[in-house]
PDB file of C-alpha atoms in Angstrom:
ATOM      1  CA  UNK A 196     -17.338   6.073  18.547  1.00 62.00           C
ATOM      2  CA  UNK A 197     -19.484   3.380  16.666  1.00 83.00           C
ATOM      3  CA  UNK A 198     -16.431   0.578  16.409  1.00 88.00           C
ATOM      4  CA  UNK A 199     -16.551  -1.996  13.459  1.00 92.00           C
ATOM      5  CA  UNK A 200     -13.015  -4.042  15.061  1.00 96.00           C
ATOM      6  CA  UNK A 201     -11.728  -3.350  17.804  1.00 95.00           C
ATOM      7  CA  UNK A 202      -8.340  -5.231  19.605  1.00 95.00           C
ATOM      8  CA  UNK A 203      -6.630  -4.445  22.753  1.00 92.00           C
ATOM      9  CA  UNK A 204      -3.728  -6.593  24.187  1.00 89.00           C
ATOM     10  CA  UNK A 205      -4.394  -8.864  27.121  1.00 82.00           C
ATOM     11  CA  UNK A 206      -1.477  -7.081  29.263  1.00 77.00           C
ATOM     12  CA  UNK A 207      -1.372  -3.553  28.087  1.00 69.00           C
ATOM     13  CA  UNK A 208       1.791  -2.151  27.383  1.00 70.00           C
ATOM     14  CA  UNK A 209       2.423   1.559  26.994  1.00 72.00           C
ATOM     15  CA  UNK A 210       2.024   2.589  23.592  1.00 68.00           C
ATOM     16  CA  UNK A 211       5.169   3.470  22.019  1.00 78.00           C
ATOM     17  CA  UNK A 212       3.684   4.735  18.613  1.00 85.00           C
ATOM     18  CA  UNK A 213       0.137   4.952  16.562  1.00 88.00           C
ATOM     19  CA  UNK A 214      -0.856   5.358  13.384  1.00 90.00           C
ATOM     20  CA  UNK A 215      -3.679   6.355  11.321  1.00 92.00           C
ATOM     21  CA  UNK A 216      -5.739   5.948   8.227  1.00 94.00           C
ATOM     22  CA  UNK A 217      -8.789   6.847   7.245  1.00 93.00           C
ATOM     23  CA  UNK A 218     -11.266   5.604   4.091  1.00 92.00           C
ATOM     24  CA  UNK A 219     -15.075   5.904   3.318  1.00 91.00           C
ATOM     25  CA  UNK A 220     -15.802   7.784   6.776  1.00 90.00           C
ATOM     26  CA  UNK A 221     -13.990   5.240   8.936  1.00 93.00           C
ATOM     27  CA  UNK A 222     -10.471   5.701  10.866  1.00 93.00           C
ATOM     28  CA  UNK A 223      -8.322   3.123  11.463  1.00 92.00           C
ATOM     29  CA  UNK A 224      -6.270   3.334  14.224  1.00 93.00           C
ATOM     30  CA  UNK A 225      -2.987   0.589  14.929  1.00 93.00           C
ATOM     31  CA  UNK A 226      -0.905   1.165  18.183  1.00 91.00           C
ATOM     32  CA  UNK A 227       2.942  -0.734  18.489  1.00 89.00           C
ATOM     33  CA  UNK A 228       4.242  -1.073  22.257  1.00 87.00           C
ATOM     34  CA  UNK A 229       7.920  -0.603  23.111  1.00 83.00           C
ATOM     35  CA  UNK A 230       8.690  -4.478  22.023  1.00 84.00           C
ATOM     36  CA  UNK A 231       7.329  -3.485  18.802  1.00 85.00           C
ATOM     37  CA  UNK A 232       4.138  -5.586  18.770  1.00 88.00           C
ATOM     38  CA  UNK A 233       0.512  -4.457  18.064  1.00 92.00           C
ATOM     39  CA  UNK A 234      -0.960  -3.306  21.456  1.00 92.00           C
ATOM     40  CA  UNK A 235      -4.104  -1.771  19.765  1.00 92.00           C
ATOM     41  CA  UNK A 236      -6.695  -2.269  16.407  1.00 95.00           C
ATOM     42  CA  UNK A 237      -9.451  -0.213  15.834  1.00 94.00           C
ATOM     43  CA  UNK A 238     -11.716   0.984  13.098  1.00 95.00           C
ATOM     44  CA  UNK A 239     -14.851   2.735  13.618  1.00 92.00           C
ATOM     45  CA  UNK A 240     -16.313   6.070  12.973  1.00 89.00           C
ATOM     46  CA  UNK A 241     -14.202   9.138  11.877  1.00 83.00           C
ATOM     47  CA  UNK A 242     -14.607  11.655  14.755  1.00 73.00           C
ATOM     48  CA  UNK A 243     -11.990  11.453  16.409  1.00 61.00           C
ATOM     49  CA  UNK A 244      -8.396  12.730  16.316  1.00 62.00           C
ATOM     50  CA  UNK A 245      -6.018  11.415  13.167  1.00 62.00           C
ATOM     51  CA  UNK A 246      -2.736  10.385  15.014  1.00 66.00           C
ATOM     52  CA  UNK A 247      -0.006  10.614  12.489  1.00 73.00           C
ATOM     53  CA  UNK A 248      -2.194  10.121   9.332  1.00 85.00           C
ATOM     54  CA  UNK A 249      -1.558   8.030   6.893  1.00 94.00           C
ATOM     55  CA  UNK A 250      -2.268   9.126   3.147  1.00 94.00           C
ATOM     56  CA  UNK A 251      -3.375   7.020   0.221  1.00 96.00           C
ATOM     57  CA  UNK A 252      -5.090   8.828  -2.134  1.00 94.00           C
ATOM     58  CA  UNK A 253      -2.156  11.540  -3.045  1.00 92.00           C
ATOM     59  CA  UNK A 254      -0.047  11.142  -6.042  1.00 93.00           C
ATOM     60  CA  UNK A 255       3.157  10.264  -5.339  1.00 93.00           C
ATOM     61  CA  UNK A 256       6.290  10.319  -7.603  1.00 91.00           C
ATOM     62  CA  UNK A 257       9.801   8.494  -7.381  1.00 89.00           C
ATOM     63  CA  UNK A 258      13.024  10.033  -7.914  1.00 83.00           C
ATOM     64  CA  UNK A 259      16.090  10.410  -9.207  1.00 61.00           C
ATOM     65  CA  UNK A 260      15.394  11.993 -12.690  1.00 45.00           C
ATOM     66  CA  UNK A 261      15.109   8.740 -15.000  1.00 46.00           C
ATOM     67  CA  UNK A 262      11.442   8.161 -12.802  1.00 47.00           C
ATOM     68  CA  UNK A 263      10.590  11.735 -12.594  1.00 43.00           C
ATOM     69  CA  UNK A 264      12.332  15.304 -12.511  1.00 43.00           C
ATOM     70  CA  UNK A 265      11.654  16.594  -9.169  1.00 44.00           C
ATOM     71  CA  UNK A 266      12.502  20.520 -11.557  1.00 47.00           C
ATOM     72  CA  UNK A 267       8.706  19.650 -13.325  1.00 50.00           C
ATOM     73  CA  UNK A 268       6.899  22.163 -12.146  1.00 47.00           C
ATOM     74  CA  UNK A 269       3.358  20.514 -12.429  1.00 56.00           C
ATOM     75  CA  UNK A 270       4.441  18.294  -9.590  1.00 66.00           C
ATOM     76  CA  UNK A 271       3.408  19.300  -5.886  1.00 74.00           C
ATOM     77  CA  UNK A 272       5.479  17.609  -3.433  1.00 84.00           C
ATOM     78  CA  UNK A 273       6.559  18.458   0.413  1.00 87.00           C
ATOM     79  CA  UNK A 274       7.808  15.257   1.685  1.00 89.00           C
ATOM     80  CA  UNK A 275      10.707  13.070   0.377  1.00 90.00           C
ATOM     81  CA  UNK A 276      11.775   9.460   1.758  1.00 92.00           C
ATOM     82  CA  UNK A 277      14.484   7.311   1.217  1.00 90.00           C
ATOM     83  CA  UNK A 278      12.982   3.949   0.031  1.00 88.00           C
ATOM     84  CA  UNK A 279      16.712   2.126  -0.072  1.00 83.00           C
ATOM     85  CA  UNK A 280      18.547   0.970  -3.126  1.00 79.00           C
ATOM     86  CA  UNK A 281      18.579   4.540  -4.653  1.00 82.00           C
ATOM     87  CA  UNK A 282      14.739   5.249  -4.804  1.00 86.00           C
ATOM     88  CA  UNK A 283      13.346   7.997  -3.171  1.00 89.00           C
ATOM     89  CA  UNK A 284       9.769   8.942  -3.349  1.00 92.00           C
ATOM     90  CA  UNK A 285       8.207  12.479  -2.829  1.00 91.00           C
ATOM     91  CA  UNK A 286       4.507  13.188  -2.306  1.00 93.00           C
ATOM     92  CA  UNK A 287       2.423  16.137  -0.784  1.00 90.00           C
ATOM     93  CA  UNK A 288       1.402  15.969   2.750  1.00 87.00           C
ATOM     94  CA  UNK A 289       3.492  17.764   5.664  1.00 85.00           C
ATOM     95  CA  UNK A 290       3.652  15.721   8.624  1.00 82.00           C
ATOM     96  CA  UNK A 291       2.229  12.830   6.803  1.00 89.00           C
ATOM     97  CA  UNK A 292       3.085   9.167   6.184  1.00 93.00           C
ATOM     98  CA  UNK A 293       2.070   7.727   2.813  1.00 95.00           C
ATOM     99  CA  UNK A 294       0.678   4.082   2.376  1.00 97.00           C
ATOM    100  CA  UNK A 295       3.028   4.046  -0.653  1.00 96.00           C
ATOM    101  CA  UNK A 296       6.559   3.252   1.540  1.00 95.00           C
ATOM    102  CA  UNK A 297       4.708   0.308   3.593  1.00 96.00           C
ATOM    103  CA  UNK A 298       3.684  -1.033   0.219  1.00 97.00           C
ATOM    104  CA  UNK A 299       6.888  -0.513  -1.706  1.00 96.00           C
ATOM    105  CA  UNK A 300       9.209  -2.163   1.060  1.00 93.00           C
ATOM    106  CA  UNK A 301       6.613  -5.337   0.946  1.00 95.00           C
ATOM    107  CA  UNK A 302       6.220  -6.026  -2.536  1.00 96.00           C
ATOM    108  CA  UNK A 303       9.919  -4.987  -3.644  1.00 93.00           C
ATOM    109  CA  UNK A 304      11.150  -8.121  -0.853  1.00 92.00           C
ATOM    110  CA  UNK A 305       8.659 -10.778  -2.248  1.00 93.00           C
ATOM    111  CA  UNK A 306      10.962 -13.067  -4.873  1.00 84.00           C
ATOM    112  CA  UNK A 307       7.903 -14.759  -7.209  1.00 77.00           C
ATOM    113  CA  UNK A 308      10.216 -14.835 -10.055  1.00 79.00           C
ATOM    114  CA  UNK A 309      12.256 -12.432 -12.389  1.00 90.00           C
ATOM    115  CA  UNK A 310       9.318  -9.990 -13.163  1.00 94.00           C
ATOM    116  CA  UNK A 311       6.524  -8.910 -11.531  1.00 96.00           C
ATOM    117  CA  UNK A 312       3.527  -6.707 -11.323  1.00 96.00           C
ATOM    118  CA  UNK A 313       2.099  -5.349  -7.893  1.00 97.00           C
ATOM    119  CA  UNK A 314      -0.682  -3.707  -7.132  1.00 98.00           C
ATOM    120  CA  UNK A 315      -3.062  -2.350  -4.669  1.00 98.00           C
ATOM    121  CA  UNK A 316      -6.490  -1.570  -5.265  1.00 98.00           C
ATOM    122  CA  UNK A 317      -9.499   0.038  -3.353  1.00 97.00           C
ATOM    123  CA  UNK A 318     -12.228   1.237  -4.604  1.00 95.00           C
ATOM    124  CA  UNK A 319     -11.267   3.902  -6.809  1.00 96.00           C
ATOM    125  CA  UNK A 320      -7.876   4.101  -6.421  1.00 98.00           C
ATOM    126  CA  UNK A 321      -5.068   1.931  -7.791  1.00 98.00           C
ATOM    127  CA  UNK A 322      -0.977   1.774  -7.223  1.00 98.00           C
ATOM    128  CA  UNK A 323       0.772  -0.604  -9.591  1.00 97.00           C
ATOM    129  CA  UNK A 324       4.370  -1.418  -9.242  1.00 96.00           C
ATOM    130  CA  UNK A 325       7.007  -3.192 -11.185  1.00 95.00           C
ATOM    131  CA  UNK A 326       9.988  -4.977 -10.573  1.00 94.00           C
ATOM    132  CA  UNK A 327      12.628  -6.997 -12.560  1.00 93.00           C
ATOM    133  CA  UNK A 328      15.043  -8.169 -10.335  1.00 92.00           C
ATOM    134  CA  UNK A 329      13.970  -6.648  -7.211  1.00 91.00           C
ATOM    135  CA  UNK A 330      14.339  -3.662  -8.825  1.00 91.00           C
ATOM    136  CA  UNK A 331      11.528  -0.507  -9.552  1.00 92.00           C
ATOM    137  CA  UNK A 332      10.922  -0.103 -13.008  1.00 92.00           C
ATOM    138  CA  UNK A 333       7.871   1.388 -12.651  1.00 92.00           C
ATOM    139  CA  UNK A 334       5.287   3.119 -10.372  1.00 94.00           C
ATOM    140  CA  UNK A 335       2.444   5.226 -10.431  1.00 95.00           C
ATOM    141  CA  UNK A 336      -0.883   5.869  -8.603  1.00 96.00           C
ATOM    142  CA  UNK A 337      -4.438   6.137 -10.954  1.00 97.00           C
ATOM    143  CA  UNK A 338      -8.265   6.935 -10.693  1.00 97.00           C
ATOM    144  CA  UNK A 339      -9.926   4.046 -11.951  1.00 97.00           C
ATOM    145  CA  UNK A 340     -13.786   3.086 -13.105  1.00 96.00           C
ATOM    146  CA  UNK A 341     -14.289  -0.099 -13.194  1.00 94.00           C
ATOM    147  CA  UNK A 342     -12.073  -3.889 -13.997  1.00 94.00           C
ATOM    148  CA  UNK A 343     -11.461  -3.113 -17.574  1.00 95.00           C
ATOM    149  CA  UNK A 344      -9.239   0.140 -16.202  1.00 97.00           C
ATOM    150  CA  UNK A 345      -7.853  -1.711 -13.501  1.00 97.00           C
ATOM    151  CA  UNK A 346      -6.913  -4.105 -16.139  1.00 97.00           C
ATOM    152  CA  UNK A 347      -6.147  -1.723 -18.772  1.00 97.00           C
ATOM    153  CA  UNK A 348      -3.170  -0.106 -16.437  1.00 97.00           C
ATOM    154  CA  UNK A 349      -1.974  -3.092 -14.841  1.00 96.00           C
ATOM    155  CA  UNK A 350      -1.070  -4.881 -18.821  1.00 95.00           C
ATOM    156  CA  UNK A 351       0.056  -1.512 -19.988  1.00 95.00           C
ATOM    157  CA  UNK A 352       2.399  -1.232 -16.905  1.00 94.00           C
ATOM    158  CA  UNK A 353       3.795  -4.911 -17.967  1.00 93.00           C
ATOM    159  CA  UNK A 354       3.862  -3.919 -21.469  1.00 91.00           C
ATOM    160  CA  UNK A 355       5.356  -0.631 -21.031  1.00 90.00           C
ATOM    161  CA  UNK A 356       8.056  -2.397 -19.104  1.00 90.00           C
ATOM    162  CA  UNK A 357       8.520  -4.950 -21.903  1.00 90.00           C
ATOM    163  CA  UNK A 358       7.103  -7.828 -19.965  1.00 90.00           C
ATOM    164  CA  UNK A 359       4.725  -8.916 -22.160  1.00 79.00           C
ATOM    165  CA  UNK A 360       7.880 -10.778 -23.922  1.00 79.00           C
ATOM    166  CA  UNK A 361       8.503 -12.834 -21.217  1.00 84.00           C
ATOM    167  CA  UNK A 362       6.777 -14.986 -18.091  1.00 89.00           C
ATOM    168  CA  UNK A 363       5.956 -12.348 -14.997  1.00 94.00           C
ATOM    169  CA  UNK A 364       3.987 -12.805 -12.083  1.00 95.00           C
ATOM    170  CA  UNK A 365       1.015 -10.637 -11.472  1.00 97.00           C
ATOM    171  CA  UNK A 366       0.536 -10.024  -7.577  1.00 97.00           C
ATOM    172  CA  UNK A 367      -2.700  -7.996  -6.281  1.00 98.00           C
ATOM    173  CA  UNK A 368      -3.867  -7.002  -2.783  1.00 98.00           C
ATOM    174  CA  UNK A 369      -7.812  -5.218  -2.321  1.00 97.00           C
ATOM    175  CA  UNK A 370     -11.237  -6.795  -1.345  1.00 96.00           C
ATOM    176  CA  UNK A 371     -11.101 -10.493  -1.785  1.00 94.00           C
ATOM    177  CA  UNK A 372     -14.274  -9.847  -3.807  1.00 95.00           C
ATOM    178  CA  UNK A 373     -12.331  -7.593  -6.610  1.00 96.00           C
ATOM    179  CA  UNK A 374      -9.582 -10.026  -6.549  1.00 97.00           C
ATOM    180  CA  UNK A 375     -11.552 -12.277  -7.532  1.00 97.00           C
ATOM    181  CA  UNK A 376     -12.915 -10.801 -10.628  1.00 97.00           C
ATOM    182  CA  UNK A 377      -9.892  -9.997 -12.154  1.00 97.00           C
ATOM    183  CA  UNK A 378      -8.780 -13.449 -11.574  1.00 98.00           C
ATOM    184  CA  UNK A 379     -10.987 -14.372 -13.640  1.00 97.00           C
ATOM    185  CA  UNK A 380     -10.452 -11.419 -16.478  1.00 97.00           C
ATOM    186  CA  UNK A 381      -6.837 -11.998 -15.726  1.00 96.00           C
ATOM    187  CA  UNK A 382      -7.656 -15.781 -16.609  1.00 97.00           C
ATOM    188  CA  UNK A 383      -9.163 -15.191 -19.910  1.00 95.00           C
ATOM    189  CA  UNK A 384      -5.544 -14.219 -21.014  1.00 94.00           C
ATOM    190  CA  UNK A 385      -3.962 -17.488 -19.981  1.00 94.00           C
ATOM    191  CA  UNK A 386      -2.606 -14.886 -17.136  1.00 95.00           C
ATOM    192  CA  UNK A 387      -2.408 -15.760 -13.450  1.00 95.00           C
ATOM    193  CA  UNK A 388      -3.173 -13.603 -10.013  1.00 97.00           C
ATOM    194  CA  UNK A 389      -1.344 -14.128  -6.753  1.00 97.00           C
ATOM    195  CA  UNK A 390      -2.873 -12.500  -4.133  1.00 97.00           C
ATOM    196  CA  UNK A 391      -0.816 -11.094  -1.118  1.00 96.00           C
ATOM    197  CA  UNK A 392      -0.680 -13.264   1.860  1.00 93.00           C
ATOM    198  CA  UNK A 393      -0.625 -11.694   4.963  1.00 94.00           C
ATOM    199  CA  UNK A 394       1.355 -12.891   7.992  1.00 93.00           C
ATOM    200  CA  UNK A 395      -1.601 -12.255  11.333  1.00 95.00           C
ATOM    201  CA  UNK A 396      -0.690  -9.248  12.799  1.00 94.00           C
ATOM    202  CA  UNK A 397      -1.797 -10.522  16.167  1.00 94.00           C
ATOM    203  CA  UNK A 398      -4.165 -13.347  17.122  1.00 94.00           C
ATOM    204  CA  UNK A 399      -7.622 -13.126  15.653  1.00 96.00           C
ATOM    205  CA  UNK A 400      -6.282 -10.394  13.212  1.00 97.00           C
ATOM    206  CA  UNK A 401      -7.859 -12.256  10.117  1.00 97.00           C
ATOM    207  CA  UNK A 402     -11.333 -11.827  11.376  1.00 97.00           C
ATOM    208  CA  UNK A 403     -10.702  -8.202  10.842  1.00 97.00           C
ATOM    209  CA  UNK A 404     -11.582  -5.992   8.011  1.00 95.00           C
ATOM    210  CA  UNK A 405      -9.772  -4.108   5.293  1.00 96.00           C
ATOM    211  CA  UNK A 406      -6.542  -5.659   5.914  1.00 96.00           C
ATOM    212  CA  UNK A 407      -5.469  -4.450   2.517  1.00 97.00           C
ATOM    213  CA  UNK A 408      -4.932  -1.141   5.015  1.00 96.00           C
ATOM    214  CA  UNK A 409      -4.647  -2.368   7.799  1.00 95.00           C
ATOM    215  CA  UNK A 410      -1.730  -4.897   7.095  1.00 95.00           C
ATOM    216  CA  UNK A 411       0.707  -1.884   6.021  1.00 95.00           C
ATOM    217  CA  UNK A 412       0.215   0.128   9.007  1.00 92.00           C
ATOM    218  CA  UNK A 413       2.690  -1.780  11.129  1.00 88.00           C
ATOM    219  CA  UNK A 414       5.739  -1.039   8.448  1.00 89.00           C
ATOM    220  CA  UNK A 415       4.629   2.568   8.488  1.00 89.00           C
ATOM    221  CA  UNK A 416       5.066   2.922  12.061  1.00 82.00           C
ATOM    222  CA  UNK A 417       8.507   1.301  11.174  1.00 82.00           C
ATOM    223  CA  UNK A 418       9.608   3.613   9.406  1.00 82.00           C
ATOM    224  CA  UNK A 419      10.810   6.899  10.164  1.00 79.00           C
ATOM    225  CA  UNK A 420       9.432  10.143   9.319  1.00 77.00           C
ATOM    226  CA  UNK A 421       9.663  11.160   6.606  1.00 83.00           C
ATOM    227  CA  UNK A 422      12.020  14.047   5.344  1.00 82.00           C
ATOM    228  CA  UNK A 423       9.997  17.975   4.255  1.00 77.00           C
ATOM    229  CA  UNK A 424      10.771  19.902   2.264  1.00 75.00           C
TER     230      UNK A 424
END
């Protein structure tokens, strides 16, 4: 396999768990020992076997009824887990982990101020949370083309949620490069952008790539599988 990163503890441990994600023909691979620290990192080519894959790209929904009826028969779900605090989300993908709970449980414990906006963005593909109080009012996964509909859905989200009467934060993770530019659009409305900070993963971990995936992986392999359906 042609690696792009590739970290291996110093005193290998036995692995007690991997993990798996895979993006724009590469596979990212994180390993946690049995004291729960990162034994291995690696990205590189994808041809070789997903380990308890990760998905990112399928629509998930939350539940109970007042975010979505799980009766709606246009919605295709197999999997259900219990985020905490009476949220549950569903999503198709038997046997699957979705980037969606490692996300959730890391923006809804960050405390920026009353109201805020998350989101996640690669490429393509954007997930935009909301909060007030801690709490989800809001969530949703779209196909975007371009800034102006990143932009367009993360202000709707906000306005949908009635937070363009008050002072929210506005908190982004991606490509330091995309950040950047909507930053600056995000600046043009006298609006701010916090981007996530990381905590390093193990040493040397911020010389890595595509932490925006990367970074979640460890609270996926925290978590436990999740329930089908």
């Amino acid at each position: 396999m042609n690696l792009q990163w590739e970290y291996k503890q110093l005193e290998f441990k036995s692995e007690k768990r991997t993990v798996s994600i895979s993006h724009d023909n590469l596979l990212h691979q994180l390993g946690i020992d049995e004291d729960f620290e990162i034994s291995t990192h690696t990205i590189g080519d994808l041809n070789q076997t997903e380990t308890n894959l990760v998905k990112w790209q399928s629509p998930f929904y939350f539940i109970p009824e007042y975010f979505v009826s799980p009766s709606n028969k246009t919605i295709q779900f197999d999997c259900i887990y219990d985020l905490g605090n009476g949220i549950q989300v569903c999503y198709e993908g038997k046997g699957c982990y979705h980037l969606i709970l490692a996300i959730y449980k890391y923006a809804q414990g960050l405390k920026f101020q009353k109201r805020m906006i998350y989101f996640w963005l690669h490429e393509q593909t954007l997930i935009v949370l909301v909060f007030e109080d801690s709490v989800l009012k809001f969530g949703n996964l779209f196909e975007v083309d371009g800034i102006n509909e990143v932009m367009y859905f993360i202000l709707s989200a906000a306005n949908e949620c009635g937070f363009h009467k008050n002072s929210f934060a506005i908190v982004g993770d991606g490509e330091n490069q995309e950040l950047s530019v909507i930053q600056m659009e995000l600046q043009k409305l006298k609006l701010g952008l916090i981007f996530v900070e990381k905590s390093e993963l193990y040493e040397g971990y911020f010389a890595s790539p595509y932490q925006h995936f990367s970074f979640y992986l460890k609270s996926v392999l925290e978590c436990a599988l999740p329930e089908e359906i």
